[in-house]
Short mmCIF file of C-alpha atoms in Angstrom, two decimals:
data_model
loop_
_atom_site.label_atom_id
_atom_site.label_comp_id
_atom_site.label_asym_id
_atom_site.label_seq_id
_atom_site.Cartn_x
_atom_site.Cartn_y
_atom_site.Cartn_z
CA UNK A 1 112.84 106.14 84.63
CA UNK A 2 110.42 103.91 86.66
CA UNK A 3 107.37 101.96 85.63
CA UNK A 4 104.74 100.27 87.61
CA UNK A 5 103.07 97.01 86.46
CA UNK A 6 99.86 95.53 87.78
CA UNK A 7 99.89 92.43 86.56
CA UNK A 8 82.96 74.27 122.01
CA UNK A 9 86.19 72.70 120.54
CA UNK A 10 89.14 71.20 122.39
CA UNK A 11 92.21 72.40 120.53
CA UNK A 12 94.78 70.83 122.94
CA UNK A 13 96.23 67.53 121.72
CA UNK A 14 99.44 65.53 122.14
CA UNK A 15 99.89 67.11 125.48
CA UNK A 16 100.47 70.53 123.95
CA UNK A 17 98.29 73.69 123.80
CA UNK A 18 98.79 76.21 121.12
CA UNK A 19 98.99 79.94 121.94
CA UNK A 20 95.88 81.67 120.63
CA UNK A 21 93.83 78.66 121.32
CA UNK A 22 93.76 79.10 125.08
CA UNK A 23 90.73 80.69 126.75
CA UNK A 24 92.80 83.52 128.17
CA UNK A 25 94.31 84.51 124.90
CA UNK A 26 92.28 86.76 122.57
CA UNK A 27 92.62 86.08 118.93
CA UNK A 28 92.99 89.09 116.63
CA UNK A 29 90.24 89.92 114.15
CA UNK A 30 92.34 88.59 111.23
CA UNK A 31 92.99 85.28 113.03
CA UNK A 32 89.21 84.81 113.78
CA UNK A 33 88.41 85.60 110.24
CA UNK A 34 90.92 82.96 109.05
CA UNK A 35 89.62 80.38 111.44
CA UNK A 36 86.05 80.90 110.26
CA UNK A 37 86.92 80.67 106.64
CA UNK A 38 88.85 77.42 107.39
CA UNK A 39 85.83 76.04 109.17
CA UNK A 40 83.50 76.99 106.46
CA UNK A 41 85.68 75.46 103.78
CA UNK A 42 86.01 72.24 105.73
CA UNK A 43 82.28 72.17 106.40
CA UNK A 44 81.51 72.40 102.58
CA UNK A 45 84.16 69.76 101.84
CA UNK A 46 86.30 72.11 99.74
CA UNK A 47 89.38 71.41 101.90
CA UNK A 48 90.13 69.17 104.83
CA UNK A 49 91.86 70.15 108.13
CA UNK A 50 94.72 67.80 107.28
CA UNK A 51 95.34 69.52 104.04
CA UNK A 52 95.32 73.01 105.58
CA UNK A 53 97.95 71.79 108.14
CA UNK A 54 100.07 70.23 105.24
CA UNK A 55 100.05 73.60 103.27
CA UNK A 56 101.01 75.38 106.62
CA UNK A 57 103.87 72.85 107.22
CA UNK A 58 105.03 73.03 103.63
CA UNK A 59 105.21 76.92 103.45
CA UNK A 60 106.74 76.98 106.98
CA UNK A 61 109.69 74.82 105.79
CA UNK A 62 110.46 77.09 102.80
CA UNK A 63 113.18 79.85 103.17
CA UNK A 64 115.14 82.22 101.09
CA UNK A 65 117.78 79.50 100.68
CA UNK A 66 115.42 77.63 98.44
CA UNK A 67 115.12 80.51 96.11
CA UNK A 68 118.73 81.15 96.26
CA UNK A 69 119.28 77.52 95.06
CA UNK A 70 117.16 78.23 91.93
CA UNK A 71 119.05 81.41 91.27
CA UNK A 72 122.41 79.76 91.57
CA UNK A 73 121.36 77.04 89.17
CA UNK A 74 120.24 79.69 86.66
CA UNK A 75 123.51 81.33 86.94
CA UNK A 76 125.58 78.34 86.17
CA UNK A 77 123.23 76.56 83.66
CA UNK A 78 122.17 78.79 80.67
CA UNK A 79 119.60 76.18 79.55
CA UNK A 80 117.98 76.07 82.90
CA UNK A 81 117.91 79.89 83.04
CA UNK A 82 116.01 79.88 79.79
CA UNK A 83 113.52 77.38 81.04
CA UNK A 84 113.10 79.25 84.27
CA UNK A 85 112.27 82.54 82.49
CA UNK A 86 109.88 80.80 79.97
CA UNK A 87 108.16 78.45 82.19
CA UNK A 88 108.92 79.00 85.92
CA UNK A 89 106.60 76.28 87.33
CA UNK A 90 108.12 73.41 85.19
CA UNK A 91 111.64 74.71 85.92
CA UNK A 92 111.01 74.85 89.63
CA UNK A 93 109.67 71.29 89.61
CA UNK A 94 112.98 70.14 88.21
CA UNK A 95 114.53 71.12 91.47
CA UNK A 96 111.75 69.80 93.59
CA UNK A 97 109.85 73.02 94.30
CA UNK A 98 106.20 72.69 93.37
CA UNK A 99 104.11 75.91 93.57
CA UNK A 100 101.32 75.69 96.15
CA UNK A 101 97.94 77.34 95.45
CA UNK A 102 96.48 78.67 92.19
CA UNK A 103 98.92 81.72 91.91
CA UNK A 104 101.19 81.71 88.92
CA UNK A 105 104.91 82.79 89.20
CA UNK A 106 106.84 85.07 86.90
CA UNK A 107 110.59 85.36 87.07
CA UNK A 108 112.10 88.57 86.07
CA UNK A 109 115.77 88.97 85.11
CA UNK A 110 117.76 92.13 86.33
CA UNK A 111 120.25 93.28 83.76
CA UNK A 112 122.60 96.29 83.34
CA UNK A 113 119.71 98.19 81.79
CA UNK A 114 116.70 97.02 83.88
CA UNK A 115 116.22 96.44 87.56
CA UNK A 116 112.98 94.97 88.97
CA UNK A 117 111.36 95.85 92.36
CA UNK A 118 108.58 93.70 93.60
CA UNK A 119 105.76 95.04 95.87
CA UNK A 120 102.15 94.05 96.74
CA UNK A 121 100.14 97.24 96.92
CA UNK A 122 97.03 95.58 98.42
CA UNK A 123 98.33 93.18 101.04
CA UNK A 124 101.39 90.99 101.10
CA UNK A 125 101.25 88.60 98.11
CA UNK A 126 104.62 86.90 97.99
CA UNK A 127 106.16 83.68 96.55
CA UNK A 128 106.06 81.86 99.76
CA UNK A 129 106.30 78.37 97.94
CA UNK A 130 109.93 79.31 97.24
CA UNK A 131 111.02 82.04 99.73
CA UNK A 132 108.91 81.27 102.88
CA UNK A 133 106.96 83.89 104.67
CA UNK A 134 107.43 87.46 103.66
CA UNK A 135 109.43 89.80 105.99
CA UNK A 136 107.54 92.41 108.06
CA UNK A 137 108.79 95.42 106.05
CA UNK A 138 107.28 93.87 102.82
CA UNK A 139 103.86 93.82 104.46
CA UNK A 140 104.07 97.26 105.82
CA UNK A 141 101.95 100.12 104.50
CA UNK A 142 105.06 102.34 104.14
CA UNK A 143 106.75 99.94 101.76
CA UNK A 144 103.50 99.10 99.85
CA UNK A 145 102.85 102.81 99.26
CA UNK A 146 106.33 104.34 98.79
CA UNK A 147 107.70 101.55 96.53
CA UNK A 148 105.43 102.59 93.71
CA UNK A 149 105.91 106.40 94.01
CA UNK A 150 109.53 106.46 94.99
CA UNK A 151 111.24 103.10 94.14
CA UNK A 152 114.66 104.54 94.08
CA UNK A 153 114.27 106.22 97.36
CA UNK A 154 113.02 102.97 98.95
CA UNK A 155 116.02 100.98 97.54
CA UNK A 156 118.56 103.54 98.74
CA UNK A 157 117.19 103.05 102.31
CA UNK A 158 118.09 99.33 101.83
CA UNK A 159 121.59 100.42 100.79
CA UNK A 160 121.02 100.03 97.12
CA UNK A 161 121.64 102.92 94.73
CA UNK A 162 120.57 102.16 91.24
CA UNK A 163 122.13 104.39 88.68
CA UNK A 164 120.12 106.96 86.60
CA UNK A 165 120.81 105.06 83.38
CA UNK A 166 119.05 101.89 84.71
CA UNK A 167 115.38 101.79 84.28
CA UNK A 168 113.49 100.64 87.40
CA UNK A 169 110.36 98.61 86.89
CA UNK A 170 108.09 98.07 89.79
CA UNK A 171 105.84 95.03 89.67
CA UNK A 172 102.73 94.52 91.58
CA UNK A 173 102.08 91.05 92.90
CA UNK A 174 98.54 89.83 93.06
CA UNK A 175 96.60 86.80 94.40
CA UNK A 176 96.90 85.40 90.88
CA UNK A 177 100.54 86.25 90.09
CA UNK A 178 103.66 86.38 92.14
CA UNK A 179 107.12 87.56 91.18
CA UNK A 180 110.62 86.40 91.71
CA UNK A 181 113.62 88.61 90.74
CA UNK A 182 116.57 86.86 89.16
CA UNK A 183 119.44 89.09 90.32
CA UNK A 184 122.51 89.64 88.29
CA UNK A 185 125.45 87.30 89.02
CA UNK A 186 128.18 89.21 90.84
CA UNK A 187 131.52 89.74 89.00
CA UNK A 188 134.42 87.69 90.22
CA UNK A 189 132.34 84.49 90.71
CA UNK A 190 133.31 82.73 87.49
CA UNK A 191 135.19 79.82 89.31
CA UNK A 192 132.74 79.37 92.18
CA UNK A 193 130.53 76.35 92.61
CA UNK A 194 126.76 76.37 92.71
CA UNK A 195 126.85 75.82 96.49
CA UNK A 196 129.15 78.71 96.95
CA UNK A 197 126.98 80.88 94.87
CA UNK A 198 123.91 80.05 96.96
CA UNK A 199 125.56 81.80 99.88
CA UNK A 200 125.66 85.11 97.77
CA UNK A 201 121.90 85.24 96.97
CA UNK A 202 119.96 87.19 99.60
CA UNK A 203 116.22 87.40 100.07
CA UNK A 204 116.36 91.10 99.37
CA UNK A 205 118.09 90.48 95.92
CA UNK A 206 115.11 88.19 94.94
CA UNK A 207 112.63 90.90 95.80
CA UNK A 208 114.66 93.65 94.25
CA UNK A 209 115.58 95.87 97.10
CA UNK A 210 118.99 94.55 97.11
CA UNK A 211 121.61 92.77 94.93
CA UNK A 212 123.55 89.54 95.39
CA UNK A 213 126.52 89.77 97.60
CA UNK A 214 130.05 90.19 96.25
CA UNK A 215 132.38 87.22 96.93
CA UNK A 216 134.88 87.60 99.67
CA UNK A 217 138.31 88.29 98.33
#
């Protein structure tokens, strides 16, 4: 069973020139559009160039390890897990992870009965404030289209075979709402520390195309 939920400038500085800003490098249409939007927002005083760079640097510093740290804390602290599911923004702030932008975040727990799969059918909305930039496959048209109509088939291509008795829920990220999957804690990890558990949490398990790694015997 599967369900789908919608919910004339000199750019060289400090002795360095950036690729894409050189005269002999042609920008893509998307890059030109982004630059035009940035210039318009700065011109109207909505956002400054320094703030744009700060956001870029912040998101560039994030990686799936940050998300794994949140998951590991939820696995080891039942009270934190309850707070994370009820109020993700506040729970993330406890660990020093503020959400950037206006988009909200929902955390969905996988269980023996329900498995969640995250997709953005329109573009590539993704919890970058916690996981960093999305992988190329997440942005591809093939994934965005097939994850909705054949989620089990897509997961099998990632090496995950969800049993017929498990309900698969496909959730659609939007500009206003992003999703993070809380994967199930692997068996045999009862005596492991939080740091050891972090190494078992993969990016794919927090998107839903995979599960957390089993501990090495």
